DNA sequence: ATAATTTTTTAGGTGAGGCTAAAATAATCT
DNA sequence: AGATTATTTTAGCCTCACCTAAAAAATTAT
């Protein structure tokens, strides 16, 4: 069986790969909160298991098999997040931490049961796509709110789930997936972005606005 | 933090202690499916953590703190079993295995949420009592069906959850907690027990009948 | 009461997944 | 280009939870 450590490495490599293509030892070490030397050791193991390709000093890339396993874990994680929110009434800033532990221990039957109970969903509470069983993922990369210009309108599609504080803040302000937004102002020198949602308007620091992804030409709106 | 291994040892010691009082190294080794030497090692660790008292060559007994932790894990396990059965439609022969892994990773919040969702239950699907948060457990030891004499009537209260095969067999026959039973015959020389439930009667081997616990003077019946 | 047997502990090892410190390699600056 | 700095790998250790084989203690049989 594949250990939890291996699962976490694969998941993390997958996510880093989305941004940067090839993943460096130091990036992986930082994301895993582990010493760089430990990463080198694990990367060798992953390579010997044919889960990654490793070119020493150059970084690491998931193999087909590694990507499949990564997606499997991510599927568990996101289904769990949604289940915790929908079925157990978790607030959206707490689901991540709980899912982080559960994702490694649920059976395929459990996965299947919650998938059906949720009506075969495709998005987690933060708007991230839930990989399908066959390894398909909807790509759909949207613009960061921080990159939009005044006048732009659209619908929030994703909110980064990495920081619980941020989620709590945005949640109370209604800045959640499927909320419509309009950019009113964007102050220069990395200044705040002013956005209007249904009724109220909000002034968000540029860092915060980076966490929000907006679909500017909404095809459908919920 | 307390490791999963420690949690499993405490849980197992608790269960063995229910039958035998003090728990021997070999009994623990067999239950944990581990070499006796490994048990000695872990027992020393548990003793140093003040979770058990160990008199070398004499066996081991849970301390107050150890018992509290054991009950905590058992509470998780039984709440999970019930939740899997009630909320996710698991069959009662599969809940044990899944709960065995989940019990170690759920948070107190998760525990609380499923406890409330289930209506603050006191019994798991096999009829075993769910320890309360404060460490209270309903004792209620009932007679084994194999020990009853012909003519005895009562209500099934517990079915041993150790063997999935047994559970499947009993389940299809309606021999589940809260089913009324009457002992019709008991063949000598460890022969089978014939029991009548609502309509049908069943002939059960003595070994099988041992797995079923019956309350002979039912106070209330569901 | 001794001897034989069983149970438990000790001694020494293994593999996973971490760590720090030092060496090797790559990238950047002057 | 050569020196400096940053990144990555190697070397050597550690802890946890397991293992087998041997020694020690307790129990049971003669
Ligand atoms: Mn799965
Ligand atoms: Mn998420
Ligand atoms: Mn608990
Ligand atoms: Mn049970």
Tab-separated table of C-alpha atoms (C1' of nucleotides) and ligand atoms in Angstrom:
chain	number	residue	atom	x	y	z
A	1	UNK	CA	0.000	0.000	0.000
A	2	UNK	CA	0.942	3.565	-0.640
A	3	UNK	CA	1.721	5.529	2.538
A	4	UNK	CA	0.082	8.767	3.590
A	5	UNK	CA	3.412	10.520	3.157
A	6	UNK	CA	3.603	9.424	-0.469
A	7	UNK	CA	0.010	10.517	-1.051
A	8	UNK	CA	0.746	13.945	0.386
A	9	UNK	CA	3.850	14.381	-1.718
A	10	UNK	CA	2.001	13.435	-4.898
A	11	UNK	CA	-0.856	15.788	-4.107
A	12	UNK	CA	1.532	18.625	-3.392
A	13	UNK	CA	3.596	17.985	-6.518
A	14	UNK	CA	0.397	17.996	-8.557
A	15	UNK	CA	-0.642	21.374	-7.204
A	16	UNK	CA	2.777	22.961	-7.625
A	17	UNK	CA	2.995	21.534	-11.119
A	18	UNK	CA	-0.210	23.339	-12.072
A	19	UNK	CA	1.592	26.651	-11.569
A	20	UNK	CA	5.173	25.933	-12.489
A	21	UNK	CA	5.328	22.819	-14.647
A	22	UNK	CA	8.412	21.221	-13.139
A	23	UNK	CA	8.660	21.255	-9.347
A	24	UNK	CA	11.873	22.121	-7.525
A	25	UNK	CA	13.100	20.428	-4.390
A	26	UNK	CA	12.952	23.643	-2.413
A	27	UNK	CA	9.412	24.477	-3.534
A	28	UNK	CA	8.293	21.030	-2.504
A	29	UNK	CA	10.162	21.292	0.789
A	30	UNK	CA	8.464	24.557	1.594
A	31	UNK	CA	5.011	23.312	0.664
A	32	UNK	CA	5.450	20.103	2.636
A	33	UNK	CA	7.010	21.949	5.578
A	34	UNK	CA	9.955	19.601	5.547
A	35	UNK	CA	13.709	19.961	5.092
A	36	UNK	CA	15.025	19.958	1.524
A	37	UNK	CA	17.130	16.890	2.279
A	38	UNK	CA	14.002	14.989	3.238
A	39	UNK	CA	12.452	15.874	-0.096
A	40	UNK	CA	15.434	14.532	-1.991
A	41	UNK	CA	15.035	11.262	-0.140
A	42	UNK	CA	11.343	10.982	-0.835
A	43	UNK	CA	11.729	12.027	-4.458
A	44	UNK	CA	14.136	9.148	-4.979
A	45	UNK	CA	11.588	6.807	-3.530
A	46	UNK	CA	8.815	8.221	-5.731
A	47	UNK	CA	11.054	7.882	-8.768
A	48	UNK	CA	11.826	4.262	-7.933
A	49	UNK	CA	8.077	3.646	-7.658
A	50	UNK	CA	7.710	5.225	-11.110
A	51	UNK	CA	5.387	7.868	-9.727
A	52	UNK	CA	7.612	10.772	-10.777
A	53	UNK	CA	10.425	11.467	-13.177
A	54	UNK	CA	13.396	13.085	-11.496
A	55	UNK	CA	16.258	14.828	-13.225
A	56	UNK	CA	18.739	15.542	-10.432
A	57	UNK	CA	19.143	19.248	-9.686
A	58	UNK	CA	16.372	19.955	-12.211
A	59	UNK	CA	13.220	19.053	-10.382
A	60	UNK	CA	10.472	16.538	-10.537
A	61	UNK	CA	7.414	15.803	-12.717
A	62	UNK	CA	4.563	13.401	-12.049
A	63	UNK	CA	4.345	10.307	-14.215
A	64	UNK	CA	0.983	9.196	-15.567
A	65	UNK	CA	0.647	6.796	-12.622
A	66	UNK	CA	1.697	9.505	-10.153
A	67	UNK	CA	-0.829	11.943	-11.563
A	68	UNK	CA	-3.550	9.359	-11.287
A	69	UNK	CA	-2.767	8.793	-7.626
A	70	UNK	CA	-2.575	12.502	-6.948
A	71	UNK	CA	-5.980	13.026	-8.505
A	72	UNK	CA	-7.391	10.176	-6.494
A	73	UNK	CA	-6.341	11.868	-3.260
A	74	UNK	CA	-7.559	15.257	-4.441
A	75	UNK	CA	-10.894	13.716	-5.360
A	76	UNK	CA	-11.204	12.351	-1.854
A	77	UNK	CA	-10.228	15.690	-0.364
A	78	UNK	CA	-12.701	17.763	-2.314
A	79	UNK	CA	-15.595	15.343	-1.994
A	80	UNK	CA	-14.966	15.262	1.728
A	81	UNK	CA	-14.869	19.037	1.964
A	82	UNK	CA	-18.210	19.268	0.233
A	83	UNK	CA	-19.722	16.492	2.296
A	84	UNK	CA	-18.583	18.070	5.547
A	85	UNK	CA	-20.107	21.381	4.482
A	86	UNK	CA	-23.343	20.047	3.017
A	87	UNK	CA	-24.165	17.044	5.149
A	88	UNK	CA	-22.637	17.965	8.480
A	89	UNK	CA	-22.952	21.727	8.416
A	90	UNK	CA	-19.249	22.539	8.664
A	91	UNK	CA	-18.331	26.121	7.938
A	92	UNK	CA	-16.257	26.440	4.802
A	93	UNK	CA	-13.143	27.537	6.646
A	94	UNK	CA	-12.978	24.304	8.655
A	95	UNK	CA	-13.547	21.677	5.992
A	96	UNK	CA	-10.009	21.728	4.661
A	97	UNK	CA	-8.293	20.701	7.878
A	98	UNK	CA	-10.673	17.820	8.527
A	99	UNK	CA	-10.537	16.600	4.925
A	100	UNK	CA	-6.757	16.671	5.063
A	101	UNK	CA	-6.762	13.759	7.498
A	102	UNK	CA	-9.811	11.877	6.242
A	103	UNK	CA	-8.680	11.821	2.615
A	104	UNK	CA	-6.097	9.124	3.373
A	105	UNK	CA	-8.310	6.655	5.182
A	106	UNK	CA	-11.680	6.519	3.434
A	107	UNK	CA	-12.428	3.506	1.269
A	108	UNK	CA	-13.579	3.589	-2.320
A	109	UNK	CA	-17.001	2.644	-1.021
A	110	UNK	CA	-17.059	5.682	1.246
A	111	UNK	CA	-16.010	7.881	-1.652
A	112	UNK	CA	-18.768	6.424	-3.789
A	113	UNK	CA	-21.400	6.810	-1.081
A	114	UNK	CA	-20.743	10.490	-0.445
A	115	UNK	CA	-20.392	11.178	-4.159
A	116	UNK	CA	-23.904	9.840	-4.705
A	117	UNK	CA	-25.314	11.432	-1.547
A	118	UNK	CA	-24.106	14.792	-2.848
A	119	UNK	CA	-25.661	14.267	-6.280
A	120	UNK	CA	-22.432	13.618	-8.199
A	121	UNK	CA	-20.978	17.071	-7.653
A	122	UNK	CA	-18.214	18.639	-9.728
A	123	UNK	CA	-17.028	21.464	-7.447
A	124	UNK	CA	-15.922	21.657	-3.829
A	125	UNK	CA	-17.075	24.438	-1.458
A	126	UNK	CA	-14.246	26.694	-2.620
A	127	UNK	CA	-15.115	26.234	-6.267
A	128	UNK	CA	-12.258	23.861	-7.035
A	129	UNK	CA	-13.097	21.094	-9.483
A	130	UNK	CA	-13.560	17.577	-8.144
A	131	UNK	CA	-11.571	15.172	-10.333
A	132	UNK	CA	-13.734	12.418	-11.828
A	133	UNK	CA	-13.059	8.754	-11.075
A	134	UNK	CA	-11.466	8.312	-14.478
A	135	UNK	CA	-8.958	11.083	-13.796
A	136	UNK	CA	-10.662	13.826	-15.758
A	137	UNK	CA	-10.499	17.329	-14.323
A	138	UNK	CA	-12.230	20.435	-15.644
A	139	UNK	CA	-9.408	22.821	-16.338
A	140	UNK	CA	-11.223	26.197	-16.173
A	141	UNK	CA	-8.591	28.589	-14.917
A	142	UNK	CA	-10.183	31.948	-14.223
A	143	UNK	CA	-8.670	35.391	-13.725
A	144	UNK	CA	-7.608	36.594	-10.338
A	145	UNK	CA	-9.780	39.417	-9.047
A	146	UNK	CA	-6.548	41.320	-8.421
A	147	UNK	CA	-5.822	41.303	-12.173
A	148	UNK	CA	-9.157	42.702	-13.362
A	149	UNK	CA	-9.577	46.318	-14.407
A	150	UNK	CA	-12.261	48.707	-13.159
A	151	UNK	CA	-15.536	48.133	-14.983
A	152	UNK	CA	-15.021	44.414	-15.279
A	153	UNK	CA	-17.947	42.298	-14.184
A	154	UNK	CA	-18.258	38.589	-13.609
A	155	UNK	CA	-18.990	35.803	-11.187
A	156	UNK	CA	-16.724	34.467	-8.453
A	157	UNK	CA	-15.792	30.915	-9.338
A	158	UNK	CA	-13.040	29.935	-6.920
A	159	UNK	CA	-11.597	31.062	-3.644
A	160	UNK	CA	-8.224	29.737	-2.520
A	161	UNK	CA	-8.764	27.314	0.330
A	162	UNK	CA	-5.316	27.655	1.839
A	163	UNK	CA	-6.081	30.158	4.591
A	164	UNK	CA	-8.974	29.639	6.995
A	165	UNK	CA	-8.815	33.266	8.173
A	166	UNK	CA	-9.268	34.509	4.632
A	167	UNK	CA	-12.196	32.183	4.071
A	168	UNK	CA	-13.955	33.344	7.205
A	169	UNK	CA	-13.484	36.964	6.209
A	170	UNK	CA	-14.736	36.462	2.672
A	171	UNK	CA	-17.577	34.215	3.764
A	172	UNK	CA	-19.151	36.827	6.047
A	173	UNK	CA	-18.985	39.329	3.190
A	174	UNK	CA	-20.678	37.066	0.682
A	175	UNK	CA	-17.602	36.797	-1.485
A	176	UNK	CA	-18.170	33.137	-2.282
A	177	UNK	CA	-18.346	31.041	-5.459
A	178	UNK	CA	-21.252	32.020	-7.712
A	179	UNK	CA	-21.559	35.530	-6.290
A	180	UNK	CA	-21.646	38.226	-8.991
A	181	UNK	CA	-19.017	40.954	-8.721
A	182	UNK	CA	-18.118	44.195	-10.416
A	183	UNK	CA	-14.781	45.930	-10.091
A	184	UNK	CA	-15.323	49.582	-9.204
A	185	UNK	CA	-11.807	50.812	-8.579
A	186	UNK	CA	-8.269	49.601	-8.477
A	187	UNK	CA	-5.866	51.821	-6.615
A	188	UNK	CA	-2.339	52.096	-8.045
A	189	UNK	CA	0.908	50.897	-6.458
A	190	UNK	CA	-0.608	47.560	-5.474
A	191	UNK	CA	-3.384	49.353	-3.668
A	192	UNK	CA	-6.761	47.951	-2.785
A	193	UNK	CA	-9.443	46.804	-5.210
A	194	UNK	CA	-12.974	48.031	-4.679
A	195	UNK	CA	-15.617	45.530	-5.716
A	196	UNK	CA	-19.373	45.589	-5.659
A	197	UNK	CA	-21.339	42.422	-5.032
A	198	UNK	CA	-25.138	42.283	-5.074
A	199	UNK	CA	-25.771	45.219	-2.747
A	200	UNK	CA	-22.683	46.141	-0.783
A	201	UNK	CA	-19.249	47.128	-1.974
A	202	UNK	CA	-15.987	45.998	-0.415
A	203	UNK	CA	-12.451	47.272	-0.399
A	204	UNK	CA	-10.012	44.405	-0.612
A	205	UNK	CA	-6.231	44.474	-0.305
A	206	UNK	CA	-4.431	43.275	-3.417
A	207	UNK	CA	-3.130	40.185	-1.610
A	208	UNK	CA	-6.630	39.224	-0.622
A	209	UNK	CA	-7.980	39.837	-4.119
A	210	UNK	CA	-5.411	37.369	-5.428
A	211	UNK	CA	-7.200	34.610	-3.597
A	212	UNK	CA	-10.385	35.141	-5.583
A	213	UNK	CA	-10.875	33.916	-9.130
A	214	UNK	CA	-13.555	35.441	-11.294
A	215	UNK	CA	-15.137	34.259	-14.503
A	216	UNK	CA	-15.549	37.448	-16.500
A	217	UNK	CA	-17.775	36.169	-19.292
A	218	UNK	CA	-20.175	34.020	-17.320
A	219	UNK	CA	-21.849	31.354	-19.445
A	220	UNK	CA	-24.336	30.417	-16.759
A	221	UNK	CA	-24.978	31.952	-13.394
A	222	UNK	CA	-26.440	30.264	-10.329
B	1	UNK	CA	0.089	13.711	20.210
B	2	UNK	CA	-0.885	10.144	20.861
B	3	UNK	CA	-0.127	7.809	17.960
B	4	UNK	CA	-2.622	5.507	16.289
B	5	UNK	CA	-0.674	2.533	17.586
B	6	UNK	CA	-1.086	3.737	21.165
B	7	UNK	CA	-4.805	4.309	20.591
B	8	UNK	CA	-5.216	0.799	19.247
B	9	UNK	CA	-3.353	-0.753	22.151
B	10	UNK	CA	-5.462	1.129	24.683
B	11	UNK	CA	-8.680	0.161	22.953
B	12	UNK	CA	-7.644	-3.480	22.823
B	13	UNK	CA	-6.513	-3.532	26.450
B	14	UNK	CA	-9.848	-2.035	27.438
B	15	UNK	CA	-11.786	-4.739	25.649
B	16	UNK	CA	-9.655	-7.602	26.970
B	17	UNK	CA	-9.885	-6.141	30.449
B	18	UNK	CA	-13.676	-6.318	30.309
B	19	UNK	CA	-13.395	-10.111	30.165
B	20	UNK	CA	-10.285	-10.915	32.151
B	21	UNK	CA	-9.462	-8.005	34.440
B	22	UNK	CA	-5.713	-7.971	34.023
B	23	UNK	CA	-4.380	-8.388	30.484
B	24	UNK	CA	-1.462	-10.675	29.665
B	25	UNK	CA	1.230	-9.898	27.128
B	26	UNK	CA	0.306	-12.913	25.025
B	27	UNK	CA	-3.409	-12.088	24.996
B	28	UNK	CA	-2.594	-8.574	23.865
B	29	UNK	CA	-0.151	-9.860	21.274
B	30	UNK	CA	-2.755	-12.157	19.810
B	31	UNK	CA	-5.463	-9.491	19.746
B	32	UNK	CA	-3.139	-6.946	18.156
B	33	UNK	CA	-1.738	-9.514	15.727
B	34	UNK	CA	1.775	-8.606	16.768
B	35	UNK	CA	4.727	-10.485	18.293
B	36	UNK	CA	4.813	-10.736	22.077
B	37	UNK	CA	8.123	-8.910	22.172
B	38	UNK	CA	6.520	-5.949	20.431
B	39	UNK	CA	3.845	-5.844	23.094
B	40	UNK	CA	6.418	-5.744	25.873
B	41	UNK	CA	8.001	-2.765	24.169
B	42	UNK	CA	4.757	-0.889	23.749
B	43	UNK	CA	3.594	-1.723	27.253
B	44	UNK	CA	6.722	-0.105	28.636
B	45	UNK	CA	5.957	2.973	26.641
B	46	UNK	CA	2.349	3.039	27.815
B	47	UNK	CA	3.517	2.633	31.404
B	48	UNK	CA	5.964	5.508	31.055
B	49	UNK	CA	3.096	7.624	29.705
B	50	UNK	CA	1.083	6.627	32.799
B	51	UNK	CA	-1.613	5.112	30.625
B	52	UNK	CA	-1.274	1.626	32.107
B	53	UNK	CA	0.152	-0.009	35.206
B	54	UNK	CA	2.500	-2.827	34.369
B	55	UNK	CA	3.716	-5.456	36.805
B	56	UNK	CA	6.349	-7.356	34.831
B	57	UNK	CA	5.364	-10.924	34.052
B	58	UNK	CA	1.945	-10.233	35.585
B	59	UNK	CA	0.157	-8.250	32.916
B	60	UNK	CA	-1.189	-4.800	32.418
B	61	UNK	CA	-4.134	-2.699	33.620
B	62	UNK	CA	-5.349	0.631	32.263
B	63	UNK	CA	-4.865	3.685	34.455
B	64	UNK	CA	-7.668	6.200	34.810
B	65	UNK	CA	-6.082	8.265	32.039
B	66	UNK	CA	-5.608	5.203	29.850
B	67	UNK	CA	-9.207	4.169	30.281
B	68	UNK	CA	-10.350	7.645	29.380
B	69	UNK	CA	-8.386	7.541	26.147
B	70	UNK	CA	-9.595	4.047	25.342
B	71	UNK	CA	-13.201	5.136	25.786
B	72	UNK	CA	-12.591	8.163	23.620
B	73	UNK	CA	-11.467	5.942	20.752
B	74	UNK	CA	-14.299	3.472	21.303
B	75	UNK	CA	-16.769	6.351	21.287
B	76	UNK	CA	-15.428	7.466	17.937
B	77	UNK	CA	-15.579	3.941	16.596
B	78	UNK	CA	-19.155	3.239	17.590
B	79	UNK	CA	-20.505	6.629	16.605
B	80	UNK	CA	-18.850	6.180	13.233
B	81	UNK	CA	-20.305	2.709	12.793
B	82	UNK	CA	-23.764	4.038	13.462
B	83	UNK	CA	-23.272	7.038	11.222
B	84	UNK	CA	-22.026	4.912	8.353
B	85	UNK	CA	-25.049	2.635	8.705
B	86	UNK	CA	-27.686	5.317	9.239
B	87	UNK	CA	-26.489	8.231	7.159
B	88	UNK	CA	-24.587	6.518	4.375
B	89	UNK	CA	-26.481	3.243	4.118
B	90	UNK	CA	-23.581	0.941	4.913
B	91	UNK	CA	-24.542	-2.644	5.667
B	92	UNK	CA	-23.780	-3.575	9.273
B	93	UNK	CA	-21.060	-6.023	8.337
B	94	UNK	CA	-18.982	-3.326	6.665
B	95	UNK	CA	-19.127	-0.514	9.199
B	96	UNK	CA	-16.494	-1.966	11.489
B	97	UNK	CA	-13.663	-1.994	9.000
B	98	UNK	CA	-14.279	1.567	7.858
B	99	UNK	CA	-14.688	2.866	11.415
B	100	UNK	CA	-11.440	1.173	12.370
B	101	UNK	CA	-9.503	3.646	10.247
B	102	UNK	CA	-11.669	6.726	10.665
B	103	UNK	CA	-11.733	6.557	14.476
B	104	UNK	CA	-8.157	7.829	14.665
B	105	UNK	CA	-8.482	10.870	12.462
B	106	UNK	CA	-11.816	12.549	13.147
B	107	UNK	CA	-11.826	15.746	15.200
B	108	UNK	CA	-13.896	16.408	18.288
B	109	UNK	CA	-16.042	18.615	16.094
B	110	UNK	CA	-16.726	15.748	13.719
B	111	UNK	CA	-17.602	13.527	16.643
B	112	UNK	CA	-19.971	16.154	17.979
B	113	UNK	CA	-21.605	16.730	14.604
B	114	UNK	CA	-22.400	13.089	13.921
B	115	UNK	CA	-23.493	12.573	17.531
B	116	UNK	CA	-26.094	15.300	17.101
B	117	UNK	CA	-27.051	14.250	13.586
B	118	UNK	CA	-27.825	10.787	14.944
B	119	UNK	CA	-29.938	12.173	17.800
B	120	UNK	CA	-27.468	11.528	20.616
B	121	UNK	CA	-27.517	7.746	20.299
B	122	UNK	CA	-26.414	5.319	23.007
B	123	UNK	CA	-25.926	2.114	21.000
B	124	UNK	CA	-24.010	1.216	17.864
B	125	UNK	CA	-25.485	-0.984	15.085
B	126	UNK	CA	-24.358	-4.135	16.881
B	127	UNK	CA	-25.970	-3.094	20.142
B	128	UNK	CA	-22.734	-2.115	21.857
B	129	UNK	CA	-22.992	0.917	24.125
B	130	UNK	CA	-21.510	4.198	22.934
B	131	UNK	CA	-19.415	5.675	25.755
B	132	UNK	CA	-20.541	9.184	26.724
B	133	UNK	CA	-18.186	12.156	26.436
B	134	UNK	CA	-17.642	12.118	30.196
B	135	UNK	CA	-16.458	8.496	30.092
B	136	UNK	CA	-19.669	6.894	31.301
B	137	UNK	CA	-20.592	3.554	29.725
B	138	UNK	CA	-23.771	1.603	30.290
B	139	UNK	CA	-22.579	-1.708	31.640
B	140	UNK	CA	-25.532	-3.964	30.733
B	141	UNK	CA	-23.941	-7.340	30.160
B	142	UNK	CA	-26.541	-9.729	28.845
B	143	UNK	CA	-26.565	-13.515	28.621
B	144	UNK	CA	-25.176	-15.298	25.634
B	145	UNK	CA	-27.859	-17.030	23.600
B	146	UNK	CA	-25.724	-20.161	23.850
B	147	UNK	CA	-26.187	-20.169	27.644
B	148	UNK	CA	-29.974	-19.933	27.694
B	149	UNK	CA	-32.182	-22.944	28.363
B	150	UNK	CA	-35.156	-24.037	26.243
B	151	UNK	CA	-38.238	-22.015	27.049
B	152	UNK	CA	-36.297	-18.829	27.711
B	153	UNK	CA	-37.572	-15.741	25.922
B	154	UNK	CA	-36.059	-12.338	25.485
B	155	UNK	CA	-34.812	-9.702	23.130
B	156	UNK	CA	-31.512	-9.665	21.267
B	157	UNK	CA	-29.454	-6.778	22.573
B	158	UNK	CA	-25.973	-7.264	21.146
B	159	UNK	CA	-24.262	-9.133	18.376
B	160	UNK	CA	-20.499	-9.458	18.407
B	161	UNK	CA	-19.080	-7.235	15.682
B	162	UNK	CA	-15.830	-9.126	15.240
B	163	UNK	CA	-16.761	-11.261	12.239
B	164	UNK	CA	-18.308	-9.746	9.125
B	165	UNK	CA	-19.391	-13.167	7.824
B	166	UNK	CA	-21.329	-13.832	11.004
B	167	UNK	CA	-23.002	-10.448	10.803
B	168	UNK	CA	-24.079	-10.981	7.225
B	169	UNK	CA	-25.521	-14.380	8.099
B	170	UNK	CA	-27.410	-13.130	11.124
B	171	UNK	CA	-28.571	-10.000	9.376
B	172	UNK	CA	-30.347	-11.834	6.580
B	173	UNK	CA	-32.104	-13.954	9.204
B	174	UNK	CA	-33.365	-11.020	11.236
B	175	UNK	CA	-31.213	-11.910	14.215
B	176	UNK	CA	-30.379	-8.314	15.034
B	177	UNK	CA	-30.565	-6.089	18.128
B	178	UNK	CA	-34.123	-5.587	19.369
B	179	UNK	CA	-35.478	-8.730	17.711
B	180	UNK	CA	-37.498	-10.918	20.105
B	181	UNK	CA	-36.327	-14.512	20.463
B	182	UNK	CA	-37.438	-17.687	22.164
B	183	UNK	CA	-35.215	-20.719	22.748
B	184	UNK	CA	-36.997	-23.832	21.524
B	185	UNK	CA	-34.336	-26.499	21.870
B	186	UNK	CA	-30.752	-26.895	22.890
B	187	UNK	CA	-29.096	-30.072	21.688
B	188	UNK	CA	-26.616	-31.697	24.079
B	189	UNK	CA	-22.851	-32.128	23.585
B	190	UNK	CA	-22.455	-28.536	22.405
B	191	UNK	CA	-25.068	-29.115	19.763
B	192	UNK	CA	-27.105	-26.468	18.023
B	193	UNK	CA	-29.597	-24.112	19.613
B	194	UNK	CA	-32.995	-23.771	17.978
B	195	UNK	CA	-34.500	-20.312	18.354
B	196	UNK	CA	-37.725	-18.770	17.180
B	197	UNK	CA	-37.869	-15.129	16.174
B	198	UNK	CA	-41.086	-13.392	15.117
B	199	UNK	CA	-42.206	-15.946	12.528
B	200	UNK	CA	-39.377	-18.239	11.525
B	201	UNK	CA	-37.198	-20.513	13.607
B	202	UNK	CA	-33.475	-20.977	13.145
B	203	UNK	CA	-30.983	-23.638	14.098
B	204	UNK	CA	-27.721	-22.066	15.198
B	205	UNK	CA	-24.435	-23.757	16.012
B	206	UNK	CA	-23.290	-23.207	19.579
B	207	UNK	CA	-20.335	-21.108	18.430
B	208	UNK	CA	-22.610	-18.833	16.502
B	209	UNK	CA	-25.073	-18.567	19.411
B	210	UNK	CA	-22.198	-17.313	21.564
B	211	UNK	CA	-22.004	-14.193	19.442
B	212	UNK	CA	-25.538	-13.176	20.353
B	213	UNK	CA	-26.447	-11.591	23.672
B	214	UNK	CA	-30.049	-11.669	24.847
B	215	UNK	CA	-31.827	-9.689	27.503
B	216	UNK	CA	-34.127	-12.237	29.092
B	217	UNK	CA	-36.319	-9.907	31.124
B	218	UNK	CA	-36.789	-7.079	28.674
B	219	UNK	CA	-37.598	-3.817	30.410
B	220	UNK	CA	-38.541	-2.065	27.177
B	221	UNK	CA	-38.759	-3.353	23.675
B	222	UNK	CA	-38.361	-1.390	20.490
C	1	DA	C1'	11.681	-30.812	44.545
C	2	DT	C1'	13.272	-30.947	40.047
C	3	DA	C1'	12.567	-30.923	35.384
C	4	DA	C1'	10.059	-29.550	31.402
C	5	DT	C1'	7.229	-26.252	29.344
C	6	DT	C1'	5.201	-21.859	28.627
C	7	DT	C1'	5.293	-16.963	28.983
C	8	DT	C1'	7.629	-12.752	29.117
C	9	DT	C1'	11.459	-9.878	28.608
C	10	DT	C1'	15.980	-8.466	26.629
C	11	DA	C1'	19.109	-7.815	22.847
C	12	DG	C1'	19.891	-6.549	18.473
C	13	DG	C1'	17.806	-5.303	13.774
C	14	DT	C1'	14.767	-3.323	9.994
C	15	DG	C1'	12.252	0.219	7.228
C	16	DA	C1'	9.783	4.598	6.901
C	17	DG	C1'	10.201	9.264	7.163
C	18	DG	C1'	12.033	12.713	9.316
C	19	DC	C1'	16.503	15.746	10.882
C	20	DT	C1'	21.340	18.558	10.622
C	21	DA	C1'	25.783	19.400	8.657
C	22	DA	C1'	28.772	19.052	4.911
C	23	DA	C1'	29.762	18.374	0.005
C	24	DA	C1'	28.495	18.946	-4.759
C	25	DT	C1'	26.390	21.364	-8.349
C	26	DA	C1'	24.079	25.267	-10.557
C	27	DA	C1'	23.036	30.130	-10.971
C	28	DT	C1'	24.215	34.942	-10.394
C	29	DC	C1'	27.178	38.916	-9.856
C	30	DT	C1'	31.232	41.668	-10.747
D	1	DA	C1'	35.862	34.359	-16.512
D	2	DG	C1'	36.099	33.829	-11.785
D	3	DA	C1'	34.098	34.442	-7.377
D	4	DT	C1'	30.139	34.379	-4.605
D	5	DT	C1'	25.696	32.723	-3.429
D	6	DA	C1'	21.838	29.594	-3.693
D	7	DT	C1'	20.079	25.083	-4.427
D	8	DT	C1'	20.362	20.222	-4.215
D	9	DT	C1'	22.315	16.030	-2.815
D	10	DT	C1'	25.000	12.988	0.291
D	11	DA	C1'	26.292	11.262	4.773
D	12	DG	C1'	25.204	10.126	9.109
D	13	DC	C1'	21.560	10.150	12.968
D	14	DC	C1'	17.062	9.778	15.221
D	15	DT	C1'	12.345	7.964	16.533
D	16	DC	C1'	8.540	4.879	15.977
D	17	DA	C1'	6.663	0.535	15.690
D	18	DC	C1'	7.525	-3.502	14.296
D	19	DC	C1'	10.583	-8.136	13.868
D	20	DT	C1'	13.462	-12.718	15.381
D	21	DA	C1'	16.368	-15.183	18.485
D	22	DA	C1'	18.009	-15.859	22.959
D	23	DA	C1'	17.699	-15.333	27.950
D	24	DA	C1'	15.032	-15.087	32.109
D	25	DA	C1'	11.120	-15.944	34.895
D	26	DA	C1'	6.925	-18.279	36.028
D	27	DT	C1'	4.037	-22.214	35.685
D	28	DT	C1'	2.999	-27.025	35.278
D	29	DA	C1'	4.165	-31.880	35.239
D	30	DT	C1'	6.594	-35.711	37.099
E	1	LIG	MN1	-10.913	6.902	-4.261
E	2	LIG	MN1	-11.130	22.991	-1.207
E	3	LIG	MN1	-13.591	12.415	20.711
E	4	LIG	MN1	-19.707	-2.232	16.697
